[in-house]
Coordinates of C-alpha atoms in Angstrom, one line a residue:
X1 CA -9.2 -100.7 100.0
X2 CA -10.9 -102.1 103.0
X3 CA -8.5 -103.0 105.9
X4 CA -9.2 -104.7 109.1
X5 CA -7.6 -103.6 112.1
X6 CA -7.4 -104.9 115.7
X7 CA -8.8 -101.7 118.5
X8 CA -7.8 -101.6 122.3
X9 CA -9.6 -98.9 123.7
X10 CA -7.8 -99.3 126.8
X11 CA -9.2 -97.8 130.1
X12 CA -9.2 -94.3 132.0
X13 CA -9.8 -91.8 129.3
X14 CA -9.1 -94.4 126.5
X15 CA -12.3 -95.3 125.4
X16 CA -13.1 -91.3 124.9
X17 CA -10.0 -90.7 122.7
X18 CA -10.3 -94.0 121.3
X19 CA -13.9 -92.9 119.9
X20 CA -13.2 -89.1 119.1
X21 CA -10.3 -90.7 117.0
X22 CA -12.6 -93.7 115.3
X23 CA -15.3 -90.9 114.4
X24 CA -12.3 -88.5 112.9
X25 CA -11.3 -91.3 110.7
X26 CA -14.3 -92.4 109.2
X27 CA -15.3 -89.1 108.7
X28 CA -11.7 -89.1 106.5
X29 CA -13.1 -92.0 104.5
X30 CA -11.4 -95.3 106.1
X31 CA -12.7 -98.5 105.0
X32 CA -12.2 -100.6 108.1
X33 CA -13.2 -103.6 110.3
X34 CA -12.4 -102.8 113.9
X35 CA -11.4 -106.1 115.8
X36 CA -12.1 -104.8 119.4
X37 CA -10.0 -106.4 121.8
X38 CA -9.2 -105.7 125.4
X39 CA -6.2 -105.3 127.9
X40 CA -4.9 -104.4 131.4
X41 CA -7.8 -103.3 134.1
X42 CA -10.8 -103.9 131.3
X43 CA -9.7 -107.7 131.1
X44 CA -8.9 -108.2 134.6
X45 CA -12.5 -107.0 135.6
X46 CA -13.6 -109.9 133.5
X47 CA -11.3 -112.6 135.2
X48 CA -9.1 -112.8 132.1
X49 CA -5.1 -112.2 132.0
X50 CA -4.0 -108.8 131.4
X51 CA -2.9 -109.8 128.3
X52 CA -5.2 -112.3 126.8
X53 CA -4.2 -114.5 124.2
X54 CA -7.3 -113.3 122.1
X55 CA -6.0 -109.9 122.1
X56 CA -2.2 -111.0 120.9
X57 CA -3.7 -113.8 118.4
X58 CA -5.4 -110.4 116.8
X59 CA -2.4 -108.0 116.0
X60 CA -1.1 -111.4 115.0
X61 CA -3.6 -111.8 112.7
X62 CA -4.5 -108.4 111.2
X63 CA -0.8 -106.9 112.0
X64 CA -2.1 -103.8 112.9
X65 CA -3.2 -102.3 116.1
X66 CA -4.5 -99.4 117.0
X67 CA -4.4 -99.0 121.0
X68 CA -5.5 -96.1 123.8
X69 CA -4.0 -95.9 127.4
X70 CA -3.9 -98.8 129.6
X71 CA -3.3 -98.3 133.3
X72 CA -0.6 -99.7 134.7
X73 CA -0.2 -100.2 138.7
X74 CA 2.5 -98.8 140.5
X75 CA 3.9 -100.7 142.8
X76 CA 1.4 -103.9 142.8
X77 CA -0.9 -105.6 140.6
X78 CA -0.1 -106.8 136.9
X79 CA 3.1 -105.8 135.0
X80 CA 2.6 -103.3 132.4
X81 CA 0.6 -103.9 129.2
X82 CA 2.7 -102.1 127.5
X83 CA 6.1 -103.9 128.4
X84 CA 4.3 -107.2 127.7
X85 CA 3.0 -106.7 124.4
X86 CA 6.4 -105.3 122.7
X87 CA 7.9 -108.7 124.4
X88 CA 4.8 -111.1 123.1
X89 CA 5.2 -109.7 119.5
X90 CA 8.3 -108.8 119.4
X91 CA 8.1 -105.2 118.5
X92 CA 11.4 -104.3 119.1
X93 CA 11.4 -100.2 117.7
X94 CA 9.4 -97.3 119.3
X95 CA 9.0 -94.9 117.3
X96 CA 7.9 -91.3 118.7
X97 CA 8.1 -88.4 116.3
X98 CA 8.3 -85.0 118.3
X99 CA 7.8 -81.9 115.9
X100 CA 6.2 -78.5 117.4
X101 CA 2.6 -77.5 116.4
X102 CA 1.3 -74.1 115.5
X103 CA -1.2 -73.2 118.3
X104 CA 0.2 -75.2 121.2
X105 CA 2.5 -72.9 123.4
X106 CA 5.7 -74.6 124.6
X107 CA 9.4 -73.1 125.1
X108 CA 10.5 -74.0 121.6
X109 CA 9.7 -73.4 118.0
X110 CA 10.1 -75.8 115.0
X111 CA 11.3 -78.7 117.2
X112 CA 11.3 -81.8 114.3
X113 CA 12.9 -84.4 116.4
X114 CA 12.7 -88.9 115.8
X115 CA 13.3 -90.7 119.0
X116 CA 14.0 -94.2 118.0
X117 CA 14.1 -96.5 121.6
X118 CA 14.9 -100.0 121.6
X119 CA 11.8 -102.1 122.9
X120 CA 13.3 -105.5 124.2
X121 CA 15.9 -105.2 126.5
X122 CA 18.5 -103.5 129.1
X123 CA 17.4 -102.5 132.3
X124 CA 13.3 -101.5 131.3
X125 CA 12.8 -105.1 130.9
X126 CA 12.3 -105.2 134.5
X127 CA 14.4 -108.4 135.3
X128 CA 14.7 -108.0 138.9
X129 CA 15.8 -110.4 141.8
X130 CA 15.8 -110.3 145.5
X131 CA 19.5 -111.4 146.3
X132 CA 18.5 -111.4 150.3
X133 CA 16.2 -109.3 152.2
X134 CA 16.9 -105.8 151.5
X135 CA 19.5 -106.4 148.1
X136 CA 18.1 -105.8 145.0
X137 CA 19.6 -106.6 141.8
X138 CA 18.3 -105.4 138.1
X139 CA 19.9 -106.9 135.1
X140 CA 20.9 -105.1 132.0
X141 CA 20.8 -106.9 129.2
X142 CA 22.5 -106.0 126.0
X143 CA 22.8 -108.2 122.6
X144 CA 24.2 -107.9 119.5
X145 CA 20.9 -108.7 117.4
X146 CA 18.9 -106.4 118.9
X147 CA 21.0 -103.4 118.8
X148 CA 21.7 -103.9 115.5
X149 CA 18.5 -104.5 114.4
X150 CA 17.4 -101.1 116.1
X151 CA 20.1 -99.4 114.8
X152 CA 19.3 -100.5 111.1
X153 CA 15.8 -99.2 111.8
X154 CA 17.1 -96.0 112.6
X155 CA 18.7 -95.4 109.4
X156 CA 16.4 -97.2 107.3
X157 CA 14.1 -94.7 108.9
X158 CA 16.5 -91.6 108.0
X159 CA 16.2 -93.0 104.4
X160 CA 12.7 -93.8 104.1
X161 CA 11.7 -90.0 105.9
X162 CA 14.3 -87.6 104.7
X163 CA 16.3 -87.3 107.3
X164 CA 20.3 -86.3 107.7
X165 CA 21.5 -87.3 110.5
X166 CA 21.2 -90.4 113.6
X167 CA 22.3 -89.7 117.0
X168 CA 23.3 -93.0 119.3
X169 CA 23.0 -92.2 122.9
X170 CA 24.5 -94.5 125.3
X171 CA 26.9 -94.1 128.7
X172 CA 29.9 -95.9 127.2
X173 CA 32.1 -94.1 129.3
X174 CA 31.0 -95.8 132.4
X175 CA 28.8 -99.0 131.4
X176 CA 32.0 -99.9 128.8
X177 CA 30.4 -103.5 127.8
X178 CA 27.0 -103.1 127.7
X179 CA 26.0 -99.3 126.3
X180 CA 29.9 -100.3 124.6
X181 CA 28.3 -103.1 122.5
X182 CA 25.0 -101.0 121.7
X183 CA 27.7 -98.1 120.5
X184 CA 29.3 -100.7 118.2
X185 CA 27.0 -101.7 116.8
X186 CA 25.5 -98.3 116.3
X187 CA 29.1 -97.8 114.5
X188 CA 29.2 -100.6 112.5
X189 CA 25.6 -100.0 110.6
X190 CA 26.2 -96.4 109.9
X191 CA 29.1 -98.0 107.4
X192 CA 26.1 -98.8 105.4
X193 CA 24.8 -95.6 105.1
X194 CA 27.4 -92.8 104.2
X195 CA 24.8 -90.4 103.2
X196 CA 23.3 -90.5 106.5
X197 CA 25.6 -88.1 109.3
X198 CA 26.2 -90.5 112.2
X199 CA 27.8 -89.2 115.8
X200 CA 27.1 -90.2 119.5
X201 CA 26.4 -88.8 122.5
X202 CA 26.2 -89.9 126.2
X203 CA 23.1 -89.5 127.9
X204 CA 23.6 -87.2 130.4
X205 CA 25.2 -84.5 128.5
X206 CA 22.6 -85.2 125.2
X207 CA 20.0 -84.0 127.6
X208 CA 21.5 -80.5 128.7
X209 CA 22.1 -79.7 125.0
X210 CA 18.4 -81.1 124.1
X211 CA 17.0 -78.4 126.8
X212 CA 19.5 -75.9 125.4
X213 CA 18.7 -76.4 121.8
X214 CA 16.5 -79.4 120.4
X215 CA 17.0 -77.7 117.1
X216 CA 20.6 -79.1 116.7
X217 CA 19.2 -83.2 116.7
X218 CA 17.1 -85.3 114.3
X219 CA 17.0 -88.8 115.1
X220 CA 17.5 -90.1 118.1
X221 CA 18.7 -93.4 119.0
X222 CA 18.7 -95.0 122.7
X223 CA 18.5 -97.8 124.3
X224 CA 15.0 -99.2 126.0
X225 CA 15.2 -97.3 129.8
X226 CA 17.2 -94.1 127.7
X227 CA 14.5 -94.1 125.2
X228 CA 11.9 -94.1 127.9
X229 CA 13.4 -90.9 129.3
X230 CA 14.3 -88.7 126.8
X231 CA 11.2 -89.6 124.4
X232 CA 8.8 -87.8 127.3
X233 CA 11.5 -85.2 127.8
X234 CA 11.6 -84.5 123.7
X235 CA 7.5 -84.3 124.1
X236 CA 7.6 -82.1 127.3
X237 CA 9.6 -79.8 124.3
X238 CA 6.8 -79.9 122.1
X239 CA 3.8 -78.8 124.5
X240 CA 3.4 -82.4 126.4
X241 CA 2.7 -85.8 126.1
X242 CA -0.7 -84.9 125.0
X243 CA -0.2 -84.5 121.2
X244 CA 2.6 -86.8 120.5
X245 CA 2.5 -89.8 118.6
X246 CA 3.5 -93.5 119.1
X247 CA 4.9 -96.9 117.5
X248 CA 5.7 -99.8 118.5
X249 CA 7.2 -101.9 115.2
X250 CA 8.4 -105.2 114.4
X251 CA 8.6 -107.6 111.7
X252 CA 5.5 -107.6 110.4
X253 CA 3.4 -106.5 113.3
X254 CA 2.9 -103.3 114.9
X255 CA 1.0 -101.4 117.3
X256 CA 0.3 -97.6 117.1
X257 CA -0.7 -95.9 120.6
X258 CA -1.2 -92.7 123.2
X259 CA 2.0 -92.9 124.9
X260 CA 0.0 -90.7 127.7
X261 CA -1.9 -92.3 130.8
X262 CA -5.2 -92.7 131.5
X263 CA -5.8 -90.5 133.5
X264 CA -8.7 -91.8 135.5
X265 CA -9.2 -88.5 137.4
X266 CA -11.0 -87.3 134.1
X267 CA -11.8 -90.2 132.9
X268 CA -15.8 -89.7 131.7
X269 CA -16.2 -85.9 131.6
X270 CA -15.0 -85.4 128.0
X271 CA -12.1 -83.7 128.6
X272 CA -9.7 -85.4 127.0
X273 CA -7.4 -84.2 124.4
X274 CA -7.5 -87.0 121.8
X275 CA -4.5 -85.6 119.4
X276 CA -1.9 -87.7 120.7
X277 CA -4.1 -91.0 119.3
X278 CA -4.8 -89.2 116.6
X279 CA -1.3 -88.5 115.7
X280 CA -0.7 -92.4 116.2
X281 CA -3.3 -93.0 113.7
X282 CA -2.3 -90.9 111.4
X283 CA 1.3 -92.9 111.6
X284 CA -0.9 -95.7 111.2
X285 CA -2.5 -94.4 108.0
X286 CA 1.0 -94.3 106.5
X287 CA 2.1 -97.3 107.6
X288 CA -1.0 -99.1 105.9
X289 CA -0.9 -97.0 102.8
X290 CA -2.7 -94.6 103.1
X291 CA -0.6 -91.9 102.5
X292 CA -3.2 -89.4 100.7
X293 CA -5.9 -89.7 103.7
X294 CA -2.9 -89.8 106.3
X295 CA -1.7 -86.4 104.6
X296 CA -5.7 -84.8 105.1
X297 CA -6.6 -85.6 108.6
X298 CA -3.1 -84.3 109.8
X299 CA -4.1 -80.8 108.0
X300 CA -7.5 -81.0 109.0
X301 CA -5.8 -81.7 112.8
X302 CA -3.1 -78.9 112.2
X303 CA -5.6 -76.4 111.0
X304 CA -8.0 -77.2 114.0
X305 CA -5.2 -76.6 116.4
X306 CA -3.3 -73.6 115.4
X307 CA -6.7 -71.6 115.0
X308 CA -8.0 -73.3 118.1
X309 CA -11.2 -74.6 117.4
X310 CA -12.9 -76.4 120.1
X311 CA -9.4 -77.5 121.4
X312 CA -9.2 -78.8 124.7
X313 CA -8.0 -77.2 128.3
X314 CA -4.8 -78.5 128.5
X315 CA -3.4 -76.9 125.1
X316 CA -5.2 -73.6 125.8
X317 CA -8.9 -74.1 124.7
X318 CA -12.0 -74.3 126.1
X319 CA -13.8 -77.4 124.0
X320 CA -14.1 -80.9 124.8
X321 CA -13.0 -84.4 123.5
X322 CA -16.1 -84.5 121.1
X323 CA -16.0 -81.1 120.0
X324 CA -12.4 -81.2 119.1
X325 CA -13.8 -84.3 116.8
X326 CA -16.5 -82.2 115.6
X327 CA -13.7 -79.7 114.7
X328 CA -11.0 -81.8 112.7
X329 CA -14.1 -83.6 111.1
X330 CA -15.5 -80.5 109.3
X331 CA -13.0 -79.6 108.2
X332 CA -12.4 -83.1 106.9
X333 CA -16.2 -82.4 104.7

């Protein structure tokens, strides 16, 4: 089955992962058309809006995105890419699978962790007003619908993958009507699912005992600024952000990306470790139905790493963005 799928490259090392990852799966056999859009620092340099309407019409169109690092400023410029296209499209899950890889040090062994964020509100929405000179307020916005909604994909996501158990992580005990309504309705879903353990923590303490013992968690549910936190912490646990996958989902549409930067320092010297794409597209792969091939260029990627071929500097090899390609694609045949 052919498929047609919008592409952001991105910027900063995106365009080298990006095309490492595009050569790994059609080496796999993927029948696609690529809709190549662009976002962030790429558009801007063209006089276009960080987020240009062609680009959003595209996932709209195809529902399916495949996207590399975008820069975002700090401080200045635009607002982030990112932010804006879970708000355009509504993709109000994040999905980022954590599970430890043979090959890639890290303090921990068979970590197999979900961290399911919500994507649309509370205090990463970044609704912020200057009360007077020098006062600062940031709103924190909380709602019914989209906590439950999140908290349905959670457990629908326990279902669908096996899973045994959803962890709501809030601070209830302090913010009693805002991370209080996200607990509720956290409550009130897992009525649906008996067969699916459901408990709580609060944030604070859910990260000592993630650092003490990941092994004790499956799936992870936070809100948006929560979510943001622990998903690089449960990462960092893993060997980095570097070979971790992401998704951003909604009805219908969804966007599957390197939840890395861009990392301009090295951008152009073929450096770049493309896994973390490449485990994005491999979500993507099962997303779209292709379960079979999905299943392949993870092994070929798994085999790669754990014997080290060509693997790049940062997870203890010597090779280079291409030659990692090369690597997973021979194996591929």
């Amino acid at each position: 089955m052919k498929h047609e799928i919008t592409l952001i490259k991105g910027d900063g090392i995106g365009p080298e992962v990006a095309d490492a990852v595009l050569r790994i799966l059609d080496c796999a056999g993927l029948e696609v058309d690529w809709d190549v859009q662009i976002a962030g620092e790429t558009a801007v340099q063209q006089g276009l809006h960080p987020l240009p309407e062609a680009t959003l019409d595209s996932i709209r169109r195809t529902k399916v995105a495949l996207k590399g690092p975008v820069t975002t400023p700090i401080g200045k410029g635009f607002t982030s890419v990112n932010v804006g296209l879970r708000k355009a499209l509504n993709l109000y899950a994040n999905l980022r699978p954590a599970r430890s890889l043979e090959g890639i040090e890290s303090r921990y062994q068979d970590v197999d962790l979900v961290v399911v964020r919500e994507n649309t509100e509370s205090l990463y929405s970044g609704l912020e007003h200057e009360v007077v000179p020098g006062v600062i307020t940031s709103l924190k916005v909380i709602t019914e619908v989209a906590s439950t909604r999140v908290a349905r994909f959670a457990f629908e996501y326990a279902v669908a993958h096996g899973r045994k158990r959803v962890t709501a992580v809030h601070k209830a005990n302090i913010m009693k009507l805002s991370d209080g309504l996200f607990l509720s309705c956290f409550q009130k879903v897992a009525e649906e699912y008996p067969d699916i353990q459901a408990d709580d923590r609060i944030i604070d303490a859910l990260c000592m005992h993630l650092v003490k013992d990941p092994k004790q968690f499956d799936v992870l549910l936070l809100e948006n600024l929560y979510g943001d936190i622990v998903s690089d912490l449960t990462a960092g646990l893993v060997g980095g952000l570097g070979i971790v996958a992401g998704a951003n989902i909604g009805i219908g549409l969804s966007v599957f990306e390197a939840v890395h930067g861009s990392a301009p320092d090295i951008a152009g010297q073929n450096v770049a470790n493309p896994t973390a794409l490449l485990q994005s597209a491999v979500l993507m792969l099962r997303h779209i139905g292709e379960n079979e091939m999905a299943g392949r260029v993870e092994s070929a990627m798994i085999d790669a790493i754990a014997k080290r071929d060509r693997t790049t500097r940062d997870i203890g090899g010597d090779g280079s963005t291409s030659a990692f390609a090369d690597a997973v694609c021979e194996r591929l045949g």
